[in-house]
PDB file of C-alpha atoms and ligand atoms in Angstrom:
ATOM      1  CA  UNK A   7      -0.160  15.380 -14.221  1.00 51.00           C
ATOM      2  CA  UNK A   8      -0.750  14.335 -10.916  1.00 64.00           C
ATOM      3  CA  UNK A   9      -2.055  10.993 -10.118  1.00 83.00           C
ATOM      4  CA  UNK A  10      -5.672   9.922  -8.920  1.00 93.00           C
ATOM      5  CA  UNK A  11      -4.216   7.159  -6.933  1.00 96.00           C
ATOM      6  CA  UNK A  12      -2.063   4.083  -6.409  1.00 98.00           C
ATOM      7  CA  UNK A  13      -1.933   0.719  -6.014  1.00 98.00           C
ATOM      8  CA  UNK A  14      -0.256  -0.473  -3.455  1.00 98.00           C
ATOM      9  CA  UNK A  15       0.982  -4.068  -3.750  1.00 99.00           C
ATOM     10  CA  UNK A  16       3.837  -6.301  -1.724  1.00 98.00           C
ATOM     11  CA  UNK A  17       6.388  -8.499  -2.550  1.00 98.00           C
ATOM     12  CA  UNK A  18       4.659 -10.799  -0.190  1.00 98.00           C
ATOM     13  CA  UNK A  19       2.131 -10.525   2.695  1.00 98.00           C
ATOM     14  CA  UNK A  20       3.162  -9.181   5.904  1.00 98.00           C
ATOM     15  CA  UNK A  21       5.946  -6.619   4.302  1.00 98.00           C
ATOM     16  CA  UNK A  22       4.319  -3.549   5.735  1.00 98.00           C
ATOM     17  CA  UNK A  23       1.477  -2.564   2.949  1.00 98.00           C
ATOM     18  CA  UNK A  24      -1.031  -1.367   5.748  1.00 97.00           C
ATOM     19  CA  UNK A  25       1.206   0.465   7.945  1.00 96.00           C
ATOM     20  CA  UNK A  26       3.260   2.217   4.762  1.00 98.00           C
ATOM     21  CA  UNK A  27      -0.448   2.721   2.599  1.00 98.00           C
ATOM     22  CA  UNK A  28      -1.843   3.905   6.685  1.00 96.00           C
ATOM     23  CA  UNK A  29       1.298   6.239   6.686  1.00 96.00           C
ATOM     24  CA  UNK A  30       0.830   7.693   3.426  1.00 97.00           C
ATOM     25  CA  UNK A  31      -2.679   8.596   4.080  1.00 96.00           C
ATOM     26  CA  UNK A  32      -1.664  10.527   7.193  1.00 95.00           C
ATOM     27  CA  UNK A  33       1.070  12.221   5.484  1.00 94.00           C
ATOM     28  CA  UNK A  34      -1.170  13.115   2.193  1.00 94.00           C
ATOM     29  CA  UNK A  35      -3.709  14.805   4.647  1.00 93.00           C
ATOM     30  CA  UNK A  36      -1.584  17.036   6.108  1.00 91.00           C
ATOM     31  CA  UNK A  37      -0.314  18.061   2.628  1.00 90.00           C
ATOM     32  CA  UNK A  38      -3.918  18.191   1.161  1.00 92.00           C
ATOM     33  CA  UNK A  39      -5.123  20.728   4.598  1.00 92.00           C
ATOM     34  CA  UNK A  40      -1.591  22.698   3.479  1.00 91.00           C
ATOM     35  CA  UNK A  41      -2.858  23.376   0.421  1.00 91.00           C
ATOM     36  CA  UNK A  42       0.211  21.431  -1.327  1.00 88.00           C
ATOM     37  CA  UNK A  43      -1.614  18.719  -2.720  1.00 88.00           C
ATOM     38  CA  UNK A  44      -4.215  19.846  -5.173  1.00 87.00           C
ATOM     39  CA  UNK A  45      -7.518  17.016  -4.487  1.00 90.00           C
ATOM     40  CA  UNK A  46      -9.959  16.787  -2.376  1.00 91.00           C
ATOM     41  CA  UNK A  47      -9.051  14.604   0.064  1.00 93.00           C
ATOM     42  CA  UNK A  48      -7.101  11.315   0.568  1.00 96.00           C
ATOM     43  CA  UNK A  49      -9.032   7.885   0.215  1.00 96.00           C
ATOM     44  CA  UNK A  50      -7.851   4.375   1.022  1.00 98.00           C
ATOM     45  CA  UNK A  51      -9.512   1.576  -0.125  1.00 98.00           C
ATOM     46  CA  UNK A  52      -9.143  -2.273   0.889  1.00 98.00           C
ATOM     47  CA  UNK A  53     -10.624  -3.998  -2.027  1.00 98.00           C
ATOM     48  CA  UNK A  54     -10.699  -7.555  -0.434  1.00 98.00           C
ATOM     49  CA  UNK A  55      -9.641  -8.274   3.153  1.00 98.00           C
ATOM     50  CA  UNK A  56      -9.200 -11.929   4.701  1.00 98.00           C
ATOM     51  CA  UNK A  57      -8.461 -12.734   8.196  1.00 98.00           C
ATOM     52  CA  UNK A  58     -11.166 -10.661   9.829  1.00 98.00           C
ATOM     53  CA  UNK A  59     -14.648 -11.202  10.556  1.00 97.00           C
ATOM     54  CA  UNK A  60     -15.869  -7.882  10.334  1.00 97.00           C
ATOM     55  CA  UNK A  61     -14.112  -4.154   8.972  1.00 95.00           C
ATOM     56  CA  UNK A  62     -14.150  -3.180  12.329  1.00 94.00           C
ATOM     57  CA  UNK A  63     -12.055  -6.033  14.105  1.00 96.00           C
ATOM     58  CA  UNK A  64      -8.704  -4.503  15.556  1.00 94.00           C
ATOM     59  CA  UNK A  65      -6.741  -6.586  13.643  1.00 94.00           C
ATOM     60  CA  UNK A  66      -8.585  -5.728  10.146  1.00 97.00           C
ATOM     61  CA  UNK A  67      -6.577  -3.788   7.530  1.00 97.00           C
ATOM     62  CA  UNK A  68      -9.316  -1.490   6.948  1.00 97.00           C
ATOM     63  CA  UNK A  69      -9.619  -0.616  11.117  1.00 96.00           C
ATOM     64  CA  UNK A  70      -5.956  -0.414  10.892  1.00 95.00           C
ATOM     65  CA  UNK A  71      -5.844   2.154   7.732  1.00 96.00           C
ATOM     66  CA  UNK A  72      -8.361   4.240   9.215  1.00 95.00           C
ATOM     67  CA  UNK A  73      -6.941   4.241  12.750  1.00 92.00           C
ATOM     68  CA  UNK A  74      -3.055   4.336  12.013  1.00 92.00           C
ATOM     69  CA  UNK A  75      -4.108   6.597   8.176  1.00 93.00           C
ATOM     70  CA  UNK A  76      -5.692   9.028  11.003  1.00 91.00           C
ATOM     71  CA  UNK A  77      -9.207   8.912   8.931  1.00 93.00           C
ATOM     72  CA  UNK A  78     -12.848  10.101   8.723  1.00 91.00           C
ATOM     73  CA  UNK A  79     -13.426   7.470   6.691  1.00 91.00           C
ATOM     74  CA  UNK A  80     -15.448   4.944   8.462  1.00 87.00           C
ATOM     75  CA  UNK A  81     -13.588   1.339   8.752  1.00 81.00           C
ATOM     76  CA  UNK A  82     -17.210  -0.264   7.024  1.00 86.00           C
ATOM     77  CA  UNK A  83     -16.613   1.898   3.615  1.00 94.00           C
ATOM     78  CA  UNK A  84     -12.552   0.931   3.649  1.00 98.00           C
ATOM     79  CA  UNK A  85     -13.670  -2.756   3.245  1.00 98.00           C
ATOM     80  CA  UNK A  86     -15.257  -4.061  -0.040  1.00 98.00           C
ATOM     81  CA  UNK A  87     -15.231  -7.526   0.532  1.00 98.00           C
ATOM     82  CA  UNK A  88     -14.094  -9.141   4.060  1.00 98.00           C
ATOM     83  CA  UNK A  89     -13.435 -12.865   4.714  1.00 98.00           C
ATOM     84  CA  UNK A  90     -12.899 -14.926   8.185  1.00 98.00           C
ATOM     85  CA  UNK A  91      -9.875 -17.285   6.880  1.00 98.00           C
ATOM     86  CA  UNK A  92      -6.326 -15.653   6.909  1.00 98.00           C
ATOM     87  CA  UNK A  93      -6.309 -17.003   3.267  1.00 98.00           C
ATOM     88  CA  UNK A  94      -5.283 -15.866  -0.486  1.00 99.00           C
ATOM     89  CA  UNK A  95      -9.100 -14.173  -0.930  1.00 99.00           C
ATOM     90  CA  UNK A  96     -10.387 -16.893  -4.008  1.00 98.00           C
ATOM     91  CA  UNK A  97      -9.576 -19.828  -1.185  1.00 99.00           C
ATOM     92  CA  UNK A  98     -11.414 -17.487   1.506  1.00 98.00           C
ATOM     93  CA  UNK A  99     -14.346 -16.996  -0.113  1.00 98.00           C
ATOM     94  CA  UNK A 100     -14.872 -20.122  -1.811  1.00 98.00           C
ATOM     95  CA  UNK A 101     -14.594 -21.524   2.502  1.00 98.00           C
ATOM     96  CA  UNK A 102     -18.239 -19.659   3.142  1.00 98.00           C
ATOM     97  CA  UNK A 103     -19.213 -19.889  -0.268  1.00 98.00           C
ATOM     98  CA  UNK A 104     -19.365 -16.101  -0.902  1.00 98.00           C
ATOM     99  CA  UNK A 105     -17.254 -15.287  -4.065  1.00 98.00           C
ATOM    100  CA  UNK A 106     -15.345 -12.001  -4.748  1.00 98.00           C
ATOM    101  CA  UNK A 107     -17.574 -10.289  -7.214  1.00 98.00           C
ATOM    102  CA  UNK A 108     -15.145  -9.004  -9.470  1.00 98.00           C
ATOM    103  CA  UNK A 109     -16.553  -6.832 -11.977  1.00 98.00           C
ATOM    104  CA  UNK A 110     -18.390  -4.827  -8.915  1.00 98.00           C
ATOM    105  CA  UNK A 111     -14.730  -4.721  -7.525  1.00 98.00           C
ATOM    106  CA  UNK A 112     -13.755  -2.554 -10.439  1.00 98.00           C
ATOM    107  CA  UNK A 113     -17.156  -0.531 -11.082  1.00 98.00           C
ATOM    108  CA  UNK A 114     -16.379   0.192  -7.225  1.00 97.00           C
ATOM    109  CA  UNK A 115     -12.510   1.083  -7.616  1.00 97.00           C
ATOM    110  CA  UNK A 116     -13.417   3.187 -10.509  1.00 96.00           C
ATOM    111  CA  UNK A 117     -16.112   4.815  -8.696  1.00 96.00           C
ATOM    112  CA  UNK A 118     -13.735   6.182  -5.807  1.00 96.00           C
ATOM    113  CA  UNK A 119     -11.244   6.929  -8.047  1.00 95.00           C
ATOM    114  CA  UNK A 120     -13.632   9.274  -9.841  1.00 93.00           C
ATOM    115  CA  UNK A 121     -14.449  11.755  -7.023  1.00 89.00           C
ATOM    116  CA  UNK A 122     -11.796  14.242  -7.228  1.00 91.00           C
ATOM    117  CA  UNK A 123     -10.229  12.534  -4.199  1.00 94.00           C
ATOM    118  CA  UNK A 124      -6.685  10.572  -3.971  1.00 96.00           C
ATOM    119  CA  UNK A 125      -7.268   6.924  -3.630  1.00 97.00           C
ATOM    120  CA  UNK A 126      -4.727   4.573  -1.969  1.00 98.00           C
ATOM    121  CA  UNK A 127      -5.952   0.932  -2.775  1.00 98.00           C
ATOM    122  CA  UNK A 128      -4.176  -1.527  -1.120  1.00 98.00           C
ATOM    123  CA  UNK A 129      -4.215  -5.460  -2.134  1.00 98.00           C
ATOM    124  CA  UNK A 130      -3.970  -8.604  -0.555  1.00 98.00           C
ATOM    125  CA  UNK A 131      -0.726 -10.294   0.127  1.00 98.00           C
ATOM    126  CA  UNK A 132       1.613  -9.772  -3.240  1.00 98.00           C
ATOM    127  CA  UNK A 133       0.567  -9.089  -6.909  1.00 98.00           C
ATOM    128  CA  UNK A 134       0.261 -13.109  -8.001  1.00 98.00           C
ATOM    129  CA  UNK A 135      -2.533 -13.545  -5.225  1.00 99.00           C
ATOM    130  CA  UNK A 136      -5.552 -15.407  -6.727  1.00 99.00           C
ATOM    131  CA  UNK A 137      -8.632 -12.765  -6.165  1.00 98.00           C
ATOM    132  CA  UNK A 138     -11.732 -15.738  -7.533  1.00 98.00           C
ATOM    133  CA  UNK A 139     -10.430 -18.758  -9.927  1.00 98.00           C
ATOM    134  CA  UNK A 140      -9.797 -16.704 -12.768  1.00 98.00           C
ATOM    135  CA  UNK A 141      -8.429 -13.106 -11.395  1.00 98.00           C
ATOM    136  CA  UNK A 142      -5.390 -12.308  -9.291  1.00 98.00           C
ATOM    137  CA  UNK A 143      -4.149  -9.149  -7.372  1.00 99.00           C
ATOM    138  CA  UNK A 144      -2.377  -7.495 -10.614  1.00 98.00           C
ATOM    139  CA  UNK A 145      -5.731  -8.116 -13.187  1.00 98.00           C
ATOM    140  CA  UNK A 146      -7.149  -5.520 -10.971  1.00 98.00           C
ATOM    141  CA  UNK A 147      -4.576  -3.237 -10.722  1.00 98.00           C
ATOM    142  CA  UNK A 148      -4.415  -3.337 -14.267  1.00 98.00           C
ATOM    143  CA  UNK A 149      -8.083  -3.150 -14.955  1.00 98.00           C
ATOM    144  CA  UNK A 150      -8.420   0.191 -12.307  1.00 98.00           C
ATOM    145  CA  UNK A 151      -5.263   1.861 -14.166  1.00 97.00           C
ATOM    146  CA  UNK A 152      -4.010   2.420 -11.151  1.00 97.00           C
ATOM    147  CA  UNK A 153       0.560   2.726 -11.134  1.00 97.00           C
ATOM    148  CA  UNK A 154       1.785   0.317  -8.249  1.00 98.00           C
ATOM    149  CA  UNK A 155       3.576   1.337  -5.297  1.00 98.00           C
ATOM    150  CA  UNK A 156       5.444  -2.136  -4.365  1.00 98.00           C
ATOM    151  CA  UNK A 157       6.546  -2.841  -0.470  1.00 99.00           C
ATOM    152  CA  UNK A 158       9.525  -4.689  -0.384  1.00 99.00           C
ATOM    153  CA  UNK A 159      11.158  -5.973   2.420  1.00 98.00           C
ATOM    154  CA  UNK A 160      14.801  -4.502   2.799  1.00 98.00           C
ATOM    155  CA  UNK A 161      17.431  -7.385   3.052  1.00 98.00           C
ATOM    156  CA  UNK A 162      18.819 -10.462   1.921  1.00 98.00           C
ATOM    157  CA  UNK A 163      15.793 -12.567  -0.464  1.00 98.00           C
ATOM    158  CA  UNK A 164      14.010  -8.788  -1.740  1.00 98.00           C
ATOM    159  CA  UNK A 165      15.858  -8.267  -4.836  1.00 99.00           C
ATOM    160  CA  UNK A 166      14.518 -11.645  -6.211  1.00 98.00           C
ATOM    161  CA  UNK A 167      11.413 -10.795  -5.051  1.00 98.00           C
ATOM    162  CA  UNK A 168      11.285  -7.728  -5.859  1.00 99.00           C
ATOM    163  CA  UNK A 169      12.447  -8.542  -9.508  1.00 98.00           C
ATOM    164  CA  UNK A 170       9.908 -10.734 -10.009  1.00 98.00           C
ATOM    165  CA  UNK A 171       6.811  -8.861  -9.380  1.00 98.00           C
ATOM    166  CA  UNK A 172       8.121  -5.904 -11.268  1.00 98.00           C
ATOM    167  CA  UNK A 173       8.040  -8.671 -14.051  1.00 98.00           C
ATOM    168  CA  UNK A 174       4.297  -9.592 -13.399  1.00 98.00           C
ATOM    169  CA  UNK A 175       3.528  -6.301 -13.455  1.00 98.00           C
ATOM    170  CA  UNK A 176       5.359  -5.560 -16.535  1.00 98.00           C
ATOM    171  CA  UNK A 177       3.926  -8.592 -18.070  1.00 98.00           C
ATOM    172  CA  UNK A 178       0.841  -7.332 -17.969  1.00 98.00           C
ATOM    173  CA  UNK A 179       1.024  -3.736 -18.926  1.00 98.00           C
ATOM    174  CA  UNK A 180       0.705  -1.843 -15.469  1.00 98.00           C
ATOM    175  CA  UNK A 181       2.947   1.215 -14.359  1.00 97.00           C
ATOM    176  CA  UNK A 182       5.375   0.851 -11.761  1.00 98.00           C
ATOM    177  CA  UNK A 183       5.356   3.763  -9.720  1.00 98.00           C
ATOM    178  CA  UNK A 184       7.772   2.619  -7.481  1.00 98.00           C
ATOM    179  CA  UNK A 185       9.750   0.448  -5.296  1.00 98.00           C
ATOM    180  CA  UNK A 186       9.523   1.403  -1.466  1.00 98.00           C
ATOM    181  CA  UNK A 187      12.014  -0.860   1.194  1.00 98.00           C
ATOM    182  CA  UNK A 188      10.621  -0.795   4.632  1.00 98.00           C
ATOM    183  CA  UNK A 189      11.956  -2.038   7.686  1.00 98.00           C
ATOM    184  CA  UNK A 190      15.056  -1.077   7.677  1.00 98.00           C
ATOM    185  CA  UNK A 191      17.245  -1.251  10.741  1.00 97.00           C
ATOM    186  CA  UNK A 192      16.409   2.424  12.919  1.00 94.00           C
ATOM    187  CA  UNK A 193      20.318   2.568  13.757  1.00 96.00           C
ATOM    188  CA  UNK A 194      21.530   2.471  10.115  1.00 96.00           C
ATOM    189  CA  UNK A 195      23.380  -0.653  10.698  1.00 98.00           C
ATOM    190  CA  UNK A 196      22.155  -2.226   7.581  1.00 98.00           C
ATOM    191  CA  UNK A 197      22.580   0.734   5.497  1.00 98.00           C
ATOM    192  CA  UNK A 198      25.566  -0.243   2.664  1.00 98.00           C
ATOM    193  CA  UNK A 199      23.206  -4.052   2.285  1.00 98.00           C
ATOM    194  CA  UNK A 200      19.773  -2.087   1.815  1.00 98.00           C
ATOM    195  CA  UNK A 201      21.572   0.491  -0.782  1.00 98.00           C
ATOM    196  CA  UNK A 202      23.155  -2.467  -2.565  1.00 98.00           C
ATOM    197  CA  UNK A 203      19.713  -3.988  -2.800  1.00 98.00           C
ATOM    198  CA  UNK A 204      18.101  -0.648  -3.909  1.00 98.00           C
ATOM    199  CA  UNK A 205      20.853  -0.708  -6.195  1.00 98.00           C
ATOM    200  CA  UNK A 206      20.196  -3.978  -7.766  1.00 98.00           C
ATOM    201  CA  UNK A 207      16.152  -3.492  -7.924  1.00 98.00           C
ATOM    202  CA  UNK A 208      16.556  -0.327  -9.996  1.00 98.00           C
ATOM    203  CA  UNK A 209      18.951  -1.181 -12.405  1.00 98.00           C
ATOM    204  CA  UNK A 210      17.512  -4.476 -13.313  1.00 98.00           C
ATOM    205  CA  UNK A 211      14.057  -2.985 -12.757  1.00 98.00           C
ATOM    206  CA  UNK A 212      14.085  -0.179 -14.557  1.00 98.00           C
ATOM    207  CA  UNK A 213      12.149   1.442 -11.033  1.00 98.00           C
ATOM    208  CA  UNK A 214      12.294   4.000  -9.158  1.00 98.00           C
ATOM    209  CA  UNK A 215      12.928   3.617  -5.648  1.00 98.00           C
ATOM    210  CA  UNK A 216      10.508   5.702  -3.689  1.00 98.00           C
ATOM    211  CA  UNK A 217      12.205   5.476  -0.121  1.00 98.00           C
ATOM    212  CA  UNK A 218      13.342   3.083   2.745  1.00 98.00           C
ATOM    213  CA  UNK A 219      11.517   3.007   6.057  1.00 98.00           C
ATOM    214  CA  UNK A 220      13.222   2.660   8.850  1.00 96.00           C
ATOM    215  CA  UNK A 221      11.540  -0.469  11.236  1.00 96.00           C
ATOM    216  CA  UNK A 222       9.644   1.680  14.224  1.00 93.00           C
ATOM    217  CA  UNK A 223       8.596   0.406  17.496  1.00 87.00           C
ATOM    218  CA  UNK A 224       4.720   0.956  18.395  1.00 80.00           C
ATOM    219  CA  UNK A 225       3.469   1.747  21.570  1.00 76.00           C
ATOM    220  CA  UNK A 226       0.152   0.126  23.203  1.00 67.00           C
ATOM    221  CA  UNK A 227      -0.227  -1.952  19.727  1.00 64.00           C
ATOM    222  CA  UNK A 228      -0.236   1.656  17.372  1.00 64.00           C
ATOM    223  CA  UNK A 229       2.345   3.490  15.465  1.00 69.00           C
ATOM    224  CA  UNK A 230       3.127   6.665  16.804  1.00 74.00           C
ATOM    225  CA  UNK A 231       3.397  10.147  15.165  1.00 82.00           C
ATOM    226  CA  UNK A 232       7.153   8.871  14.701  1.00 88.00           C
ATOM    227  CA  UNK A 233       6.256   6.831  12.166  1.00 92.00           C
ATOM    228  CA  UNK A 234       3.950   8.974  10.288  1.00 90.00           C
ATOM    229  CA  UNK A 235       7.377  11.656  10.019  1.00 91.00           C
ATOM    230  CA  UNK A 236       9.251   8.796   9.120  1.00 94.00           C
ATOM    231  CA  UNK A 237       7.051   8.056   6.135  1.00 96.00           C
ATOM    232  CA  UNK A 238       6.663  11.789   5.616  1.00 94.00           C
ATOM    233  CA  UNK A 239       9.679  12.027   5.354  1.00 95.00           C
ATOM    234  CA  UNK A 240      11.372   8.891   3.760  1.00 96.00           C
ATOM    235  CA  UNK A 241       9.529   9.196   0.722  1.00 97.00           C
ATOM    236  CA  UNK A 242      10.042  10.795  -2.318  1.00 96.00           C
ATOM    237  CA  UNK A 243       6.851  12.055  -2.984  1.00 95.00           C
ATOM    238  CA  UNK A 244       7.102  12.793  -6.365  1.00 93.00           C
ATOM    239  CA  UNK A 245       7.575   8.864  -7.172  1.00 95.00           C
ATOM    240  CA  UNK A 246       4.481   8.335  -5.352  1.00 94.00           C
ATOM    241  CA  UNK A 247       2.450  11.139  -6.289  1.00 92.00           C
ATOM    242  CA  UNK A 248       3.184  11.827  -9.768  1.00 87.00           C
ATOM    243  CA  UNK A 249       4.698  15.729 -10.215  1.00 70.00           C
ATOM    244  CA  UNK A 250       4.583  17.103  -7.174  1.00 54.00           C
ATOM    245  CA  UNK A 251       7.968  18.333  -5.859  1.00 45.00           C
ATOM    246  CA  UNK A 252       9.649  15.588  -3.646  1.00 45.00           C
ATOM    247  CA  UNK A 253      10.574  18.660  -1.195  1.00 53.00           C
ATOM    248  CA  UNK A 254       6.637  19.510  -0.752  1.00 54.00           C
ATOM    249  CA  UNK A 255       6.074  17.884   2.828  1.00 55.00           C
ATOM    250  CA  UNK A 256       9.322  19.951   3.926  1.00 51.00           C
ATOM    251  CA  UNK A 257       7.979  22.015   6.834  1.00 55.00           C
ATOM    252  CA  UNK A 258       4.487  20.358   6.920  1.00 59.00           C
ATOM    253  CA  UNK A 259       3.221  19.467  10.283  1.00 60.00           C
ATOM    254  CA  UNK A 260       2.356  16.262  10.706  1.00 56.00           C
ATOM    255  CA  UNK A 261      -1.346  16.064  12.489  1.00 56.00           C
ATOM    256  CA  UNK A 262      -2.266  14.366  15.709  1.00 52.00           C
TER     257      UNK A 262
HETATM  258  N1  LIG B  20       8.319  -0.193   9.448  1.00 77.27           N
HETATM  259  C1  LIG B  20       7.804  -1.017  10.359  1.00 77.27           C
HETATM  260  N2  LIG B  20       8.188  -0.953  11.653  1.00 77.27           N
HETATM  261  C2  LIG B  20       7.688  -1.798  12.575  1.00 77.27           C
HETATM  262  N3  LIG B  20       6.793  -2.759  12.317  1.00 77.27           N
HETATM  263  C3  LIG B  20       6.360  -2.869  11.034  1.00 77.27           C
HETATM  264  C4  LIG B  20       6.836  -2.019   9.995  1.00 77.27           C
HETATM  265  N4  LIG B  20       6.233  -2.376   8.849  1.00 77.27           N
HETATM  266  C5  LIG B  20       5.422  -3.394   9.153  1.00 77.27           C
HETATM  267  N5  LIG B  20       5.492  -3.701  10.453  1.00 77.27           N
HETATM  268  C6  LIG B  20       4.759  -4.771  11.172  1.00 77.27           C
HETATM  269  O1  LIG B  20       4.814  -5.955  10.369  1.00 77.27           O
HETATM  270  C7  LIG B  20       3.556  -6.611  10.364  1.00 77.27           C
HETATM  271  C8  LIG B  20       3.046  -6.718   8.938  1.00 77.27           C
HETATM  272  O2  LIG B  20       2.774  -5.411   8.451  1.00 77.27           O
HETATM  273  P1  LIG B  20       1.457  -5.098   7.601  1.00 77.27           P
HETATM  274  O3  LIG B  20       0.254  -5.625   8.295  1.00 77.27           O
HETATM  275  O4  LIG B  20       1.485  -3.657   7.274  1.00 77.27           O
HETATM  276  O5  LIG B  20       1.736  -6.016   6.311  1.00 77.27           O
HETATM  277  P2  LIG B  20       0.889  -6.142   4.971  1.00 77.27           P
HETATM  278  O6  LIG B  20       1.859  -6.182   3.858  1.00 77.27           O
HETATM  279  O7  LIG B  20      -0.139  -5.088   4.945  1.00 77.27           O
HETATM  280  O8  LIG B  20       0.188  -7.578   5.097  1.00 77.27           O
HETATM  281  P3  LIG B  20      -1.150  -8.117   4.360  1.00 77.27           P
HETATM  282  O9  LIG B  20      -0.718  -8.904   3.181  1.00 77.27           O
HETATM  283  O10 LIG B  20      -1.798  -8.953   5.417  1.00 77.27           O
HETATM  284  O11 LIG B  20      -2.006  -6.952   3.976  1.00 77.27           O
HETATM  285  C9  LIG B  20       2.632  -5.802  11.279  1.00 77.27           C
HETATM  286  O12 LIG B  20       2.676  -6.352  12.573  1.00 77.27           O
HETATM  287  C10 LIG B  20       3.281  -4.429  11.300  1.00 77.27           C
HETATM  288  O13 LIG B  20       3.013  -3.707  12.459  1.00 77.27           O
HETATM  289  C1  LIG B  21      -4.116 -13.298   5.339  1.00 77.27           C
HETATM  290  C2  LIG B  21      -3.175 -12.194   4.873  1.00 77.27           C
HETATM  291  N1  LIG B  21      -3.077 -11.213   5.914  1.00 77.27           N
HETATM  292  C3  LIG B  21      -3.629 -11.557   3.527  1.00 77.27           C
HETATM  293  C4  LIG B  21      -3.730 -12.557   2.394  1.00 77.27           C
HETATM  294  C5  LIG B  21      -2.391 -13.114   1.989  1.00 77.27           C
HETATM  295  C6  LIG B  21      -2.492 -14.150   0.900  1.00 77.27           C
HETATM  296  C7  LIG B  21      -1.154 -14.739   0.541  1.00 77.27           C
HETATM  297  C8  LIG B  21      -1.283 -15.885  -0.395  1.00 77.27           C
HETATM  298  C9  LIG B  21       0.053 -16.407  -0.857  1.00 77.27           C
HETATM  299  O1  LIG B  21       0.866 -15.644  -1.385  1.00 77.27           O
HETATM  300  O2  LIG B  21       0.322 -17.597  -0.680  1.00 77.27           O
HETATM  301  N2  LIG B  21      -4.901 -10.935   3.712  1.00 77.27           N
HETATM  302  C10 LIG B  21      -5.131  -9.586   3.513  1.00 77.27           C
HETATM  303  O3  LIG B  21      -4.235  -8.851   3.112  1.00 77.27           O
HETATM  304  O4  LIG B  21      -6.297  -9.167   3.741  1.00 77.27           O
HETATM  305 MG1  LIG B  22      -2.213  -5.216   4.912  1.00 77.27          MG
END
């Protein structure tokens, strides 16, 4: 059966979540307007964002998922809860006294995941970040159901990494979709390290590696269509998506 979303998480913050989760989207869509992707639509969905003082700041993951994703969806409804501080969200929120509610976090992930559409939910930083005092990043992956897509950086330090938060999740019950390595060097000179490391994270991981994503250059601040292909491409989409045939996208025109 095919999925009704994913999670995706990080071996750390600042691996690539939003521009990989922003890719997928864009790649999804033109599936879903081929006809190859049987739902309704792709979603994405920023549970908790810090570091921005409103959805619609440039630098907000949820402007950047809708802008770089190539969305409808209006930056406001990508955002649940949004914080100033470029913090781990329970230290963010407890700054201006606003808590993450976290039972309305769920009822709200279940709710989009419930509309016949394809939900990409991205966290905060990696899996072990503290959401309030008693939640982190992976209780709510595990409480929406959702299988994790984990970004992982591609060289020396990412096996550990990598090994570790396929542990947490295992730890605590929740799928592991895969394992996708982005940032890889464009020219292929890393090539023989990052297959070593892929290597390494699926034998003692017991994970699939979904792809490696080559590091792209963006132009005027934004990604262009290059990197949408890349992810298009680079992916195996039947990790990510559940049974869909990794050779669907083959042919697929990437939209403006
Ligand atoms: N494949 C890539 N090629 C070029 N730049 C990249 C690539 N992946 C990520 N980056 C850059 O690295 C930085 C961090 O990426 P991104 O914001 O996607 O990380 P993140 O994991 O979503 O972080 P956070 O924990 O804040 O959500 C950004 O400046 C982004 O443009
Ligand atoms: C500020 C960052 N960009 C990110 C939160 C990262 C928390 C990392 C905490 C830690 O691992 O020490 N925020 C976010 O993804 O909205
Ligand atoms: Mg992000």
């Amino acid at each position: 059966m095919n999925r009704r979303g994913i999670f995706v998480t990080g071996t750390d913050t600042e691996v690539g979540k939003t521009c990989v989760t922003a890719g997928m989207a864009a790649a999804i869509r033109s599936m879903v307007a081929a006809g190859a992707f049987p739902v309704g639509d792709v979603r994405v969905w920023k549970p908790v964002q810090t570091g921005a003082a409103s959805p619609d700041d440039a630098g907000a993951d949820s402007f950047r998922l809708r802008a770089e994703g190539r969305l409808e969806q209006p930056a406001g409804s990508i955002a649940t809860f949004t914080y100033p501080d470029p913090l781990a969200p329970w230290m963010a929120a407890r700054r201006i006294g606003r808590p993450v509610d976290y039972a309305e976090l769920v009822a709200e992930g279940k709710r989009r995941m419930s509309g016949g559409d394809f939900l990409l939910a991205e966290g905060a930083g990696g899996l072990a970040v503290p959401l309030t005092e008693t939640k982190l990043v992976a209780h709510l992956a595990a409480d929406l159901g959702l299988p994790l897509l984990i970004v992982a950086r591609p060289g020396l330090g990412t096996v550990n990494h990598t090994l570790l938060t396929v542990a947490l999740a295992r730890q605590l019950g929740i799928p592991v979709a895969g394992v996708v390595l982005n940032g890889c060097a464009a020219d292929g000179s890393d090539r023989r390290a990052v297959e070593e490391n892929a290597e390494m994270i699926r034998v003692f991981g017991e994970v699939a590696i979904a792809g490696t994503l080559p590091r792209v250059e963006r132009k005027d601040g934004v990604f262009s269509r290059e990197w949408t292909e890349a992810v298009r491409d680079g992916l195996d989409w039947s990790v990510v998506l559940g049974e869909v045939q990794s050779d669907t996208l083959c042919g697929i025109r990437v939209e403006e």
